[in-house]
Amino acid sequence: KLKLGKAVGPDQLPNAVLRLAELTPLIVEFCRAAYGGEPPGIWLLSITIPLFKKGNPLDLINYRQVTLMCACAKLYNSVILVRLRAVLRVRATTFFFFFENIPATSRAES
């Protein structure tokens, strides 16, 4: 899902490189290593650029932030996000199922 043609982050690695089939085993190994321990230090870096929206350019409220992250870090973060959403969805479903089966009088007392 990494978009092509976007600006590079601190690692100077374009998103297109991660789509190369030859690099898939290396990327998987990188993510496994990071998942089992600490991610590489460069993945924790980002470049924040103020982007002018409209209005008075001297007023900071008229700017928004654009953060450039390492391509591998974006990929890694999206994998973690997918896994977290799956766990949270199961937990939320279990919680609401449990909550709906408690009599209304018990809920009001707590």
C-alpha positions as MATLAB code, in Angstrom:
seq = 'KLKLGKAVGPDQLPNAVLRLAELTPLIVEFCRAAYGGEPPGIWLLSITIPLFKKGNPLDLINYRQVTLMCACAKLYNSVILVRLRAVLRVRATTFFFFFENIPATSRAES';
ca = [
       0.000    0.000    0.000;
       2.995    2.314   -0.063;
       2.328    5.031   -2.592;
       4.762    5.548   -5.434;
       6.258    8.902   -6.319;
       6.325   10.242   -2.749;
       9.245   12.071   -1.163;
      11.895    9.922    0.510;
      12.585    9.907    4.235;
      15.867    9.999    6.166;
      17.003    6.705    4.615;
      16.721    8.179    1.067;
      14.975    4.928    0.009;
      11.993    5.458   -2.338;
       8.839    3.422   -1.766;
       9.227    1.879   -5.226;
      12.282   -0.071   -4.036;
      10.162   -1.983   -1.522;
       7.937   -3.205   -4.345;
      10.792   -5.001   -6.078;
      10.173   -8.733   -5.812;
      13.889   -9.460   -5.447;
      13.964   -7.553   -2.152;
      10.979   -9.288   -0.520;
      13.070  -11.865    1.429;
      15.378   -9.116    2.712;
      12.441   -6.935    3.787;
      10.763   -9.845    5.565;
      14.006  -10.596    7.413;
      14.392   -6.943    8.386;
      10.864   -6.842    9.796;
      11.383  -10.106   11.691;
      14.559   -8.757   13.265;
      12.845   -5.517   14.263;
       9.758   -7.311   15.569;
      11.910   -9.500   17.815;
      13.901   -6.607   19.245;
      14.658   -3.000   18.573;
      13.998   -1.482   15.154;
      16.998    0.079   13.418;
      17.724    3.576   14.730;
      17.100    5.254   11.389;
      13.518    3.937   11.442;
      12.900    6.150   14.471;
      13.914    9.298   12.581;
      11.609   11.473   10.523;
      11.752   14.781    8.723;
       8.908   17.204    9.479;
       8.212   19.876    6.885;
       5.770   22.756    7.382;
       3.451   22.939    4.369;
       1.637   26.217    3.721;
      -2.151   25.859    3.364;
      -3.669   29.310    2.803;
      -3.953   32.726    4.415;
      -1.188   34.798    5.941;
       2.166   33.002    5.499;
       3.469   34.670    8.671;
       0.803   32.956   10.815;
       1.859   29.436   11.843;
      -1.783   28.289   12.058;
      -1.832   28.410    8.239;
       0.657   25.544    7.968;
       0.236   21.802    8.369;
       2.883   19.217    9.073;
       4.118   16.703    6.563;
       6.306   14.034    8.123;
       8.674   12.028    5.950;
       9.488    8.618    7.413;
      11.756    5.817    6.258;
      10.049    3.552    3.729;
      10.856    0.414    5.755;
       9.499    2.043    8.913;
       6.220    2.863    7.154;
       5.923   -0.719    5.960;
       6.764   -2.066    9.422;
       4.287    0.309   11.107;
       1.511   -0.750    8.739;
       2.147   -4.440    9.548;
       1.998   -3.664   13.282;
      -1.186   -1.617   12.783;
      -2.919   -4.473   10.946;
      -1.999   -6.875   13.761;
      -3.139   -4.462   16.480;
      -6.464   -3.802   14.759;
      -7.134   -7.535   14.531;
      -6.456   -8.024   18.252;
      -8.448   -4.952   19.258;
     -11.375   -5.991   17.069;
     -11.529   -9.389   18.794;
     -11.224   -7.813   22.250;
     -13.858   -5.159   21.483;
     -16.259   -7.787   20.157;
     -15.733   -9.916   23.268;
     -16.172   -6.905   25.558;
     -19.394   -5.723   23.912;
     -20.793   -9.251   23.831;
     -20.054   -9.538   27.557;
     -21.470   -6.068   28.280;
     -24.686   -6.707   26.343;
     -25.337   -9.883   28.328;
     -25.209   -8.101   31.708;
     -28.724   -7.198   32.951;
     -29.434   -3.466   32.718;
     -29.860   -3.148   36.482;
     -26.330   -4.505   37.044;
     -24.893   -2.045   34.559;
     -26.600    0.892   36.256;
     -25.196   -0.112   39.646;
     -21.565   -0.168   38.469;
];
